[in-house]
CSV table of C-alpha atoms and ligand atoms in Angstrom, one decimal:
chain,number,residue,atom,x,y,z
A,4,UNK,CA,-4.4,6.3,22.0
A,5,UNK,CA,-6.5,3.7,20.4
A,6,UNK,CA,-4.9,0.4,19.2
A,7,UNK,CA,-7.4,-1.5,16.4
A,8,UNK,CA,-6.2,-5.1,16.0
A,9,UNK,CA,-7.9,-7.5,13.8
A,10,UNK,CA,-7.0,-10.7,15.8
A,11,UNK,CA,-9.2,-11.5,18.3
A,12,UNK,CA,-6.1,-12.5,20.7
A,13,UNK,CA,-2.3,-11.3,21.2
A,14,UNK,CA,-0.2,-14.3,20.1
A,15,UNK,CA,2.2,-15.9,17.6
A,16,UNK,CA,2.7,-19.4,17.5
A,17,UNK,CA,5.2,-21.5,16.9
A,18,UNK,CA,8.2,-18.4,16.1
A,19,UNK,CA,11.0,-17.1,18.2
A,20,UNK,CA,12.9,-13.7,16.9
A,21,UNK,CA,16.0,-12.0,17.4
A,22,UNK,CA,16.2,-8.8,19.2
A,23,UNK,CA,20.0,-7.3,17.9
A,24,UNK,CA,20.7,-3.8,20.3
A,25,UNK,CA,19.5,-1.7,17.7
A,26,UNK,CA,15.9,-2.8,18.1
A,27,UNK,CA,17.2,-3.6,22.2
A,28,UNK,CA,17.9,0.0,22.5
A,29,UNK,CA,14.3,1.1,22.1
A,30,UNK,CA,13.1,-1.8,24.4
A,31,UNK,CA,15.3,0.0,26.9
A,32,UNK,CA,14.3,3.0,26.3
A,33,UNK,CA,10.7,2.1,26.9
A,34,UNK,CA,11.4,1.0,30.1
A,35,UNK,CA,11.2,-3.0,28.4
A,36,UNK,CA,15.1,-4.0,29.8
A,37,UNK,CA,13.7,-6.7,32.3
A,38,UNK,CA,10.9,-7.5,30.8
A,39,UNK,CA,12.3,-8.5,27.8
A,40,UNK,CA,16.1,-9.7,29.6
A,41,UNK,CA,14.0,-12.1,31.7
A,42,UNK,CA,11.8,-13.3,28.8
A,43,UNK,CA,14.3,-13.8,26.7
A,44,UNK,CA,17.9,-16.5,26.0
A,45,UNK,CA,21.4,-14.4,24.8
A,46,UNK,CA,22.8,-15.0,21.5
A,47,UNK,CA,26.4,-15.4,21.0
A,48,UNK,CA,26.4,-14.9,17.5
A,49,UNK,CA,26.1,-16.7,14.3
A,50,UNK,CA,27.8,-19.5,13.1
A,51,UNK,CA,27.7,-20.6,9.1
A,52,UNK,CA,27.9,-23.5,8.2
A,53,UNK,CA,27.7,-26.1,5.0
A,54,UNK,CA,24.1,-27.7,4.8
A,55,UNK,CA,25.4,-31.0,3.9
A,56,UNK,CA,27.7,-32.0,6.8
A,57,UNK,CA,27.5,-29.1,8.9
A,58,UNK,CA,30.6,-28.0,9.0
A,59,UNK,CA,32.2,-24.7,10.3
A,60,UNK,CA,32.5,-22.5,7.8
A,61,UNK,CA,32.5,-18.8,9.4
A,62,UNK,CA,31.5,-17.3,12.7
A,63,UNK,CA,30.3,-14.2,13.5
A,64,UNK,CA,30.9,-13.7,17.3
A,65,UNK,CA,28.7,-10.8,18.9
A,66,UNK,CA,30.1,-11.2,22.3
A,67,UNK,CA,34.2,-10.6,21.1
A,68,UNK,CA,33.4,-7.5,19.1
A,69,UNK,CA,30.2,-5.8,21.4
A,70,UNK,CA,31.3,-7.3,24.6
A,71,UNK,CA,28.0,-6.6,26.8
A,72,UNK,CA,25.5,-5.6,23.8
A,73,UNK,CA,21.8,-7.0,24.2
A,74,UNK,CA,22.0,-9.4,21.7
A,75,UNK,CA,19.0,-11.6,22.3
A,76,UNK,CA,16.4,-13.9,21.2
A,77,UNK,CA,12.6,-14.3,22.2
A,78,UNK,CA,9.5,-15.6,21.5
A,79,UNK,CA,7.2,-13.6,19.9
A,80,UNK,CA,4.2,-14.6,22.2
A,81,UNK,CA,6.1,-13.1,24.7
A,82,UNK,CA,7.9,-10.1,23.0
A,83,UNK,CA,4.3,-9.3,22.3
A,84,UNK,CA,3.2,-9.5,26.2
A,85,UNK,CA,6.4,-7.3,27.5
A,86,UNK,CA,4.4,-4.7,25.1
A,87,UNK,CA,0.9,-5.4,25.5
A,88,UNK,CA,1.4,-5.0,29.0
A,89,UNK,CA,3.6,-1.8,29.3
A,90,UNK,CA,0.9,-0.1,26.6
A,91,UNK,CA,-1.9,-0.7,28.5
A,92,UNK,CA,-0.1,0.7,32.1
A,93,UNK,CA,0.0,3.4,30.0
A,94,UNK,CA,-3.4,3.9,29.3
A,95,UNK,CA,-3.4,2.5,25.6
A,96,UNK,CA,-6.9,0.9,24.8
A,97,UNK,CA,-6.7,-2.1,22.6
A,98,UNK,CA,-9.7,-3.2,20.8
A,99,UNK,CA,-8.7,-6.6,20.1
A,100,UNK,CA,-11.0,-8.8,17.1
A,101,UNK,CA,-11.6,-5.2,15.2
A,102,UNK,CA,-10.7,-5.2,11.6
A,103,UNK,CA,-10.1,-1.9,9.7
A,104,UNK,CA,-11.9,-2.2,6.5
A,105,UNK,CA,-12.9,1.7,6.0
A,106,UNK,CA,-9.9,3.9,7.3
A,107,UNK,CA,-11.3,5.7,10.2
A,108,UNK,CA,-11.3,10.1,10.5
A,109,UNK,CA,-8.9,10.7,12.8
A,110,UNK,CA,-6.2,13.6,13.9
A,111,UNK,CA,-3.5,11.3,13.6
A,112,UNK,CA,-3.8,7.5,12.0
A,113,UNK,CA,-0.6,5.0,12.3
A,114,UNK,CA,-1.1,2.2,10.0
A,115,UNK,CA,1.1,-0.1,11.6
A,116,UNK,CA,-1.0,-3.7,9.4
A,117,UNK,CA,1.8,-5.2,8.0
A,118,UNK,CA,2.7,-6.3,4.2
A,119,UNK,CA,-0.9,-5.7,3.2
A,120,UNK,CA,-1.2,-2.3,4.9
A,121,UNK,CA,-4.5,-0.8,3.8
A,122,UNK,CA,-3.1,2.3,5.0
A,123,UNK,CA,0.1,2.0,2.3
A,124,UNK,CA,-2.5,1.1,-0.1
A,125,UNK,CA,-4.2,4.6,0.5
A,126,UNK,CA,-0.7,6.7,0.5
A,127,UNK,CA,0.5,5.4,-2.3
A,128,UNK,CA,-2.1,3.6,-4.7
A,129,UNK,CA,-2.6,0.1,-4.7
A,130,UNK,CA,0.2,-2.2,-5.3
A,131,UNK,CA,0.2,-6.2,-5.2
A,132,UNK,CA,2.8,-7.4,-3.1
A,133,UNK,CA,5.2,-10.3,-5.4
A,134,UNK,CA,5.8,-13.6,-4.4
A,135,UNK,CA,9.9,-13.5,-3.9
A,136,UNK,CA,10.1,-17.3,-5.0
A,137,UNK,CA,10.9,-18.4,-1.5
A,138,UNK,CA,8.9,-20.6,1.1
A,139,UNK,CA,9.9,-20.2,5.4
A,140,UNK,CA,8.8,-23.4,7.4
A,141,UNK,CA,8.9,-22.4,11.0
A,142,UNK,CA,9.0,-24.6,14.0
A,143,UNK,CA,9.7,-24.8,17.7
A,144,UNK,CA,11.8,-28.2,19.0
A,145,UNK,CA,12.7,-28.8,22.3
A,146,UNK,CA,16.0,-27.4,23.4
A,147,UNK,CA,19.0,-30.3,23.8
A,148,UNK,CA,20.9,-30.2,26.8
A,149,UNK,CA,24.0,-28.6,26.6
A,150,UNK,CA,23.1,-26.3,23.4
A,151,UNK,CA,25.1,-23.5,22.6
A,152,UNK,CA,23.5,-20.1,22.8
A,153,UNK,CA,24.2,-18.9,19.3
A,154,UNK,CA,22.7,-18.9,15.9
A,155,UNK,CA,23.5,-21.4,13.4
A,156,UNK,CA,22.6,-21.1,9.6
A,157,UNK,CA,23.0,-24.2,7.5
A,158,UNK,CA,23.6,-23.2,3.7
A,159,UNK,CA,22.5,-25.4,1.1
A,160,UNK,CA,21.9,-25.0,-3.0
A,161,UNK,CA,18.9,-23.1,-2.8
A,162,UNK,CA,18.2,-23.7,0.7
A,163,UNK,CA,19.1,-22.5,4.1
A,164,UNK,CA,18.1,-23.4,7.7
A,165,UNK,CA,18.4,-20.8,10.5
A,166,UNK,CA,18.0,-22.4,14.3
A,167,UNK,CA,18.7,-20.8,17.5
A,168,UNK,CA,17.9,-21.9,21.4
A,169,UNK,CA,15.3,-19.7,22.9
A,170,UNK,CA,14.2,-19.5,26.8
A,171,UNK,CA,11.9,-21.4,28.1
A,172,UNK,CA,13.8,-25.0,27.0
A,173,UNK,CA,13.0,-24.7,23.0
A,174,UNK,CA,14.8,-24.3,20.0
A,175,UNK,CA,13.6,-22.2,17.2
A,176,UNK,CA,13.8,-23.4,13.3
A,177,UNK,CA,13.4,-21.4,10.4
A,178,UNK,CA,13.9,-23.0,7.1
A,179,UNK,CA,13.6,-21.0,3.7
A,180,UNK,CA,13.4,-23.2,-0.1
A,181,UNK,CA,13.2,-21.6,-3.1
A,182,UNK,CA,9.9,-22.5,-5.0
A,183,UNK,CA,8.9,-21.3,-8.8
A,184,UNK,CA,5.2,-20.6,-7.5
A,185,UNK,CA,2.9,-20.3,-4.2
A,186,UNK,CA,-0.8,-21.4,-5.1
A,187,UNK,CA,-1.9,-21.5,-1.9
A,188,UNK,CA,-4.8,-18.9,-1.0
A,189,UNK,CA,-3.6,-16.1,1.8
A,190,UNK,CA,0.0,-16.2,3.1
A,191,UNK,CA,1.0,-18.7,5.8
A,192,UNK,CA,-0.5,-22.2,6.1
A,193,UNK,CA,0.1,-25.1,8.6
A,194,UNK,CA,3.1,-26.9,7.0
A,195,UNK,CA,3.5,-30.7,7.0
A,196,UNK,CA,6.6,-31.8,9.0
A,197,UNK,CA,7.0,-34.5,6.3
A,198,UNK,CA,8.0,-32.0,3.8
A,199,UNK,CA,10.0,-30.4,5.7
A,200,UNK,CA,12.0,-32.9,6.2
A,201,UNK,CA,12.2,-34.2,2.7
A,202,UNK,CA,13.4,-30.2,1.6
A,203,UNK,CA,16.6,-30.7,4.1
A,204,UNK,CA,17.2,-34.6,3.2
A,205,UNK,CA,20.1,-33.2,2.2
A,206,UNK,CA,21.3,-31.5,5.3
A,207,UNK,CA,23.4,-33.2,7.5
A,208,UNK,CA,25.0,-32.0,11.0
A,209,UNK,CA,22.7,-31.9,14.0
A,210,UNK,CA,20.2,-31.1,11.3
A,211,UNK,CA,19.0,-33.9,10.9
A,212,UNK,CA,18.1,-35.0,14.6
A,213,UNK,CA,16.8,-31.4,14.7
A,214,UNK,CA,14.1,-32.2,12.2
A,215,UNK,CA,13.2,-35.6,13.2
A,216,UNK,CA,12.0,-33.9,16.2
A,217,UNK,CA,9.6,-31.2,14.2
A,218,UNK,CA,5.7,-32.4,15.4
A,219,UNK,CA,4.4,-28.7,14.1
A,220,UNK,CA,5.2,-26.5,11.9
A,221,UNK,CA,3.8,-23.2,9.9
A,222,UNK,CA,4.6,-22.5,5.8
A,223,UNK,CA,4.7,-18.7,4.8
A,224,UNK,CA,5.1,-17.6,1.6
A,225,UNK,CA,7.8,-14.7,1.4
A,226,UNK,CA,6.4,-11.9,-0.3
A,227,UNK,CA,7.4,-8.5,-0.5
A,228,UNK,CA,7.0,-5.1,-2.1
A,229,UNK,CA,9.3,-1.9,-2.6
A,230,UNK,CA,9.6,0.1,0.4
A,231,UNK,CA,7.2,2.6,0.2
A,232,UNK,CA,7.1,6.1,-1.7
A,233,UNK,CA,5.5,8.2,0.8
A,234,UNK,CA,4.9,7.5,4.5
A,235,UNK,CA,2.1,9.9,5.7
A,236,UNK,CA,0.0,12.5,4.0
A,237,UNK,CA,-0.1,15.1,7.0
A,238,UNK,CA,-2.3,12.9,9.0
A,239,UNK,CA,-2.1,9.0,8.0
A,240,UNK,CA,1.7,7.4,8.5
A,241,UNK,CA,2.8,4.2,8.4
A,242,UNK,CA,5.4,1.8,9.9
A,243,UNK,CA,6.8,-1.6,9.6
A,244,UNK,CA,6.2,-3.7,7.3
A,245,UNK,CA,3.5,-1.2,6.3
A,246,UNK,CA,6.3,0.9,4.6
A,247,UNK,CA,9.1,-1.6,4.1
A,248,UNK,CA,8.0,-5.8,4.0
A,249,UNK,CA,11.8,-7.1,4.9
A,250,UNK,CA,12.9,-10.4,4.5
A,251,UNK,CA,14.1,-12.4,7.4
A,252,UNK,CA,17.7,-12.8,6.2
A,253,UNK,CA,18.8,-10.5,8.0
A,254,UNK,CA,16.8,-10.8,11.4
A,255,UNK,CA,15.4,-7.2,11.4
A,256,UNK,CA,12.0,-6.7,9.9
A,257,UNK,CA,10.1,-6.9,13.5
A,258,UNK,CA,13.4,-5.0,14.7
A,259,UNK,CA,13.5,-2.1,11.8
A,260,UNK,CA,9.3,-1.7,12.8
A,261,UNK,CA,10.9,-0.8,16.7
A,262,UNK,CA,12.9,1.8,15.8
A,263,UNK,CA,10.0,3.6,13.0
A,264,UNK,CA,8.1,3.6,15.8
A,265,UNK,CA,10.3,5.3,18.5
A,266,UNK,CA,11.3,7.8,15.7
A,267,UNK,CA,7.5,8.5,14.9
A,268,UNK,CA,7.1,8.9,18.5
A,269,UNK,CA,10.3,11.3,19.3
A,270,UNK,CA,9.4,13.3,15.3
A,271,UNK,CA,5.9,13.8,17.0
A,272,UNK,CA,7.1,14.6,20.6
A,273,UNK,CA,9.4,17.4,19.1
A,274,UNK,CA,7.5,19.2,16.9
A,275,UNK,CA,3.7,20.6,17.2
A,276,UNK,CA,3.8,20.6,13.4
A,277,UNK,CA,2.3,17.4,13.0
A,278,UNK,CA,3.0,17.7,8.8
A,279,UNK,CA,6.4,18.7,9.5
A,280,UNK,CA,7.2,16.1,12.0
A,281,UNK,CA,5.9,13.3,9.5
A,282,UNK,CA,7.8,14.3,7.3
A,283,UNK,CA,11.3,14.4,9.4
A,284,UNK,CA,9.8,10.7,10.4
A,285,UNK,CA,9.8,9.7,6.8
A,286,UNK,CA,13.1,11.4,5.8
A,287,UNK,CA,15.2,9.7,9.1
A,288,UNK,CA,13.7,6.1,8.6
A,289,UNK,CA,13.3,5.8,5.0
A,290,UNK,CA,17.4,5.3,3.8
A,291,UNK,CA,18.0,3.0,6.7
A,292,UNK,CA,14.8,0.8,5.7
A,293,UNK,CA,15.8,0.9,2.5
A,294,UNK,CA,19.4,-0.3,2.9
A,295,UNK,CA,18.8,-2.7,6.0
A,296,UNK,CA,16.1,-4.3,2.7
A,297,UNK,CA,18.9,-4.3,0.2
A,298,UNK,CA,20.9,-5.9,2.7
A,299,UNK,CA,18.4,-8.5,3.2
A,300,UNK,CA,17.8,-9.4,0.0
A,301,UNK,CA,21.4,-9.8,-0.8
A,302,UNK,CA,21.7,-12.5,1.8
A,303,UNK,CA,18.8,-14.7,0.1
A,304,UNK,CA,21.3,-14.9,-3.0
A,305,UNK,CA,24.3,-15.7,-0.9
A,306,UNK,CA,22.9,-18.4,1.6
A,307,UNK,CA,21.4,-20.1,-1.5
A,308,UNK,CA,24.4,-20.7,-3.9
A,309,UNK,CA,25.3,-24.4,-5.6
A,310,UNK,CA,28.0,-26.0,-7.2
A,311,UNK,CA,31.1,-24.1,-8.2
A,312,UNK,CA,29.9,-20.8,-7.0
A,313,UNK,CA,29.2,-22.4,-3.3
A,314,UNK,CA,32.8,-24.0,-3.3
A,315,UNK,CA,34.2,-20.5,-3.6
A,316,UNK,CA,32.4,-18.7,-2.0
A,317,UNK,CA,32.4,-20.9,1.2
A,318,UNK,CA,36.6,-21.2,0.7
A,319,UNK,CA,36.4,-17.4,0.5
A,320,UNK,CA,34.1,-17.2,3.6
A,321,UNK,CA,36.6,-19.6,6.2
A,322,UNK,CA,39.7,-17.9,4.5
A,323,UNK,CA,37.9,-14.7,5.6
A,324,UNK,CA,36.8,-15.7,8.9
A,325,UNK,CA,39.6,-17.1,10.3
A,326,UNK,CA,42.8,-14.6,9.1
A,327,UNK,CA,40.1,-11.3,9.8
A,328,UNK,CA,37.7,-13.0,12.2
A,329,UNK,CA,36.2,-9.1,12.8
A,330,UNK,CA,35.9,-8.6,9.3
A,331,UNK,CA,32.1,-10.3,8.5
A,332,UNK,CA,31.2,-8.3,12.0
A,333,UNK,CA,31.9,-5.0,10.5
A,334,UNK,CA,29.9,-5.6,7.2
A,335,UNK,CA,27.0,-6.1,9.7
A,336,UNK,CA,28.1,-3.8,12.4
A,337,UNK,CA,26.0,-0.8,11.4
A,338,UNK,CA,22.7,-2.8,11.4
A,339,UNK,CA,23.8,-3.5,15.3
A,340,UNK,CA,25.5,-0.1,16.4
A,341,UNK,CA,22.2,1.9,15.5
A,342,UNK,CA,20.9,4.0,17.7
A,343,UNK,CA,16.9,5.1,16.9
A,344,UNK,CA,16.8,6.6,20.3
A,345,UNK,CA,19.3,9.4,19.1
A,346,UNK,CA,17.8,11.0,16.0
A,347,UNK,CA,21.2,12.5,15.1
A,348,UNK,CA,22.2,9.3,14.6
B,419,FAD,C1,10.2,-16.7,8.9
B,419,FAD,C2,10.3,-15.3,9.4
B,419,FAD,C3,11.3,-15.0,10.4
B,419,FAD,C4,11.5,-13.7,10.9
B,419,FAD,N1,12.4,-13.5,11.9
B,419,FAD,C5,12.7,-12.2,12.3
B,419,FAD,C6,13.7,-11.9,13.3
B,419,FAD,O1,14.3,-12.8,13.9
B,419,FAD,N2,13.8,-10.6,13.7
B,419,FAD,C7,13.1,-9.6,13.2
B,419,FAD,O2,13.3,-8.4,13.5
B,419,FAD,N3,12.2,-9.8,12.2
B,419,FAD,C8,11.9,-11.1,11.8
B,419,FAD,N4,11.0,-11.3,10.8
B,419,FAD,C9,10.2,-10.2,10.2
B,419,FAD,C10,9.1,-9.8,11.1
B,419,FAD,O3,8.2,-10.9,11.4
B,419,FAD,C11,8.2,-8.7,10.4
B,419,FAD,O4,9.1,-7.8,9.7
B,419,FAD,C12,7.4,-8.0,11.5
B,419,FAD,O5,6.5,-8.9,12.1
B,419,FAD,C13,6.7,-6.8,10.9
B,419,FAD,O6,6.0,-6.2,12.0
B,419,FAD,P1,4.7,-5.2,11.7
B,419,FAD,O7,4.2,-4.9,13.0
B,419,FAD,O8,5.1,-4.1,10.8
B,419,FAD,O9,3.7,-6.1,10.9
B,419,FAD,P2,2.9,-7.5,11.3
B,419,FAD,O10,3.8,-8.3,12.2
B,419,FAD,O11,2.5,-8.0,10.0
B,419,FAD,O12,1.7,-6.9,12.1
B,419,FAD,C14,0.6,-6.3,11.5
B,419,FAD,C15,-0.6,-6.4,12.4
B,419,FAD,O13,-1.7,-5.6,11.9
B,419,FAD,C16,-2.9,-6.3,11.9
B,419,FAD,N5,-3.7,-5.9,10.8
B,419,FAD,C17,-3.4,-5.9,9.5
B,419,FAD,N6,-4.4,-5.4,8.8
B,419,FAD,C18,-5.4,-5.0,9.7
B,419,FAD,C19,-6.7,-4.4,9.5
B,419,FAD,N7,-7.2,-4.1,8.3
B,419,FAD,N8,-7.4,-4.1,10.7
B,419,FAD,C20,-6.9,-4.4,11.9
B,419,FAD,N9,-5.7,-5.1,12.1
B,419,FAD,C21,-4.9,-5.3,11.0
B,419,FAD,C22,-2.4,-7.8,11.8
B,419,FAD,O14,-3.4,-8.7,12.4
B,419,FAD,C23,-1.1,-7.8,12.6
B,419,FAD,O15,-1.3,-8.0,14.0
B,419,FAD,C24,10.7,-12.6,10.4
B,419,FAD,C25,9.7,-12.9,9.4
B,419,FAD,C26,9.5,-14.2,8.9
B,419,FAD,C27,8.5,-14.5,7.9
């Protein structure tokens, strides 16, 4: 097997991610469980809470319902090592610095090249990925003594700021705005600290001291398309954000690309029908993309409410939370209890 990357080196900078059991499970199955476990900081769960002061307003605590799940968060330089280095004990060749421009003959072509797959582009007609009106800052601090291993999100009108400790002695910031238009040319740009910090102004909590700390950060414009109509032609399939770009309100895009591609794998593995196991690919990963998106985008509208709307909605939250503390857990439990490496499930 042949890997063809564009970049002329493995890394992401400045990004941590969370790695919920469903994408864990794969990682395990791979053989990844150390790799990843020592690379890597637990996450309790996620705490909500009001932009402005900070305040509590709903917890969603992994470790009480899933005692003993991998829940866990990384960075993505080293995600990417656990799997650059298990793929090439395997024998995969990676041609690192080779861009794709013509799509190569092949038996079997995997285009796994993100939100402006050329692959996509040749299943399914070319389609211009839309600008979702929403900006991500991201941004690694240095980790506080004493920090709680869990994921906060601060909600704010039109606004929300995700941060979570990682290993290593860092904390991890992702902070999304709403914006009418992105001008900029290509999709992610070094952001200015300064602005970043003027977007929250209004966020108060450990916010604050979190962003006075921000020397670097990266601007990425969220765009997105519909997941896909048709995932391989008999010969060319595609994965990931190839098939379905996913919004990181719910954590899972990098995750939901694990599991295509341990289903690709096993659909392949099973069947000497190379058509026929593309197609059982497409038809076991294509509803749970599409609802783990919906879900996704749903979240965008919540974590962004003002005014009245917020009020209730954060009353209705901490009523929630605290008289049915397991009841936000089981709106998200499927996303978690997923199991790729069955493909009953
Ligand atoms: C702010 C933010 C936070 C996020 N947080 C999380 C999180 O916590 N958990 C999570 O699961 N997901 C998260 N995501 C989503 C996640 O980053 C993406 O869904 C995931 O990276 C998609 O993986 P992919 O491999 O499909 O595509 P990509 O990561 O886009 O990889 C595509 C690769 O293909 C290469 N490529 C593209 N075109 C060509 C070509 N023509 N020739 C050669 N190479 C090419 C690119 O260089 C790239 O390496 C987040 C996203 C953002 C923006």
């Amino acid at each position: 097997m042949t890997v063809l990357e564009r970049a002329g080196a493995l890394r992401e900078v400045g990004a941590g991610i969370q790695v919920s059991p469903n994408a864990f499970r794969v990682l395990e199955a791979l053989g990844l469980r150390d790799a990843i476990t020592d690379a890597s900081a637990p996450s309790g769960g996620v705490e909500l809470r009001g932009g402005a002061t900070g305040a509590l307003v709903a917890r969603i605590d992994y470790a009480r319902h899933r005692p003993g799940a991998p829940f866990r968060v990384i960075h993505r330089a080293r995600m990417i090592e656990a799997l650059e280095r298990a793929a090439r004990a395997r024998g995969v060749s990676i041609e690192l610095g080779t861009e794709v421009t013509d799509l190569p003959p092949a038996p079997l072509l995997i285009g796994a090249d993100g939100l402006h797959s050329r692959v996509r582009a040749a299943l399914n007609g070319a389609e211009t990925p839309f600008f979702t009106g929403q900006v991500a800052w991201r941004a690694l601090i240095p980790l506080e003594p004493g920090a709680a291993f869990v994921a906060q999100l601060f909600m704010g009108r039109g606004r929300h700021l995700v941060s979570y400790p990682l290993a290593d002695g860092l904390r991890n910031i992702v902070a999304v705005e709403e914006r009418s238009g992105w001008t900029e040319e290509g999709w992610s740009l070094p952001g200015n600290p300064d602005d970043l910090r003027a977007a929250f102004a209004g966020f108060g909590g450990p916010v604050t001291g979190w962003l006075d700390r921000v020397a670097d950060c990266g601007l990425w414009g969220l765009f997105r398309h519909e997941v896909a109509q048709r995932w391989h032609d008999g010969t060319r399939a595609i994965l990931g954000d190839a098939a379905h770009p996913t919004l990181p309100f719910l954590a899972q895009g990098a995750a939901l690309a694990i599991e295509d591609a341990w289903v690709l794998a096993a659909c392949l593995d099973a069947d000497a029908d190379q058509g026929a196991a593309l197609a059982r690919y497409q038809s076991l990963r294509q509803p749970r993309a599409t609802r783990v998106v919906a879900a996704s985008n749903a979240n965008a509208r919540n974590y962004h409410l003002g005014g009245p709307m917020r009020v209730a909605a954060q009353a209705a939250l901490r009523a929630g939370s605290a008289l049915a503390p397991s009841l936000l857990f089981r709106r998200v439990a499927w996303v978690f209890d997923h199991d790729p490496t069955d493909l009953r499930a």
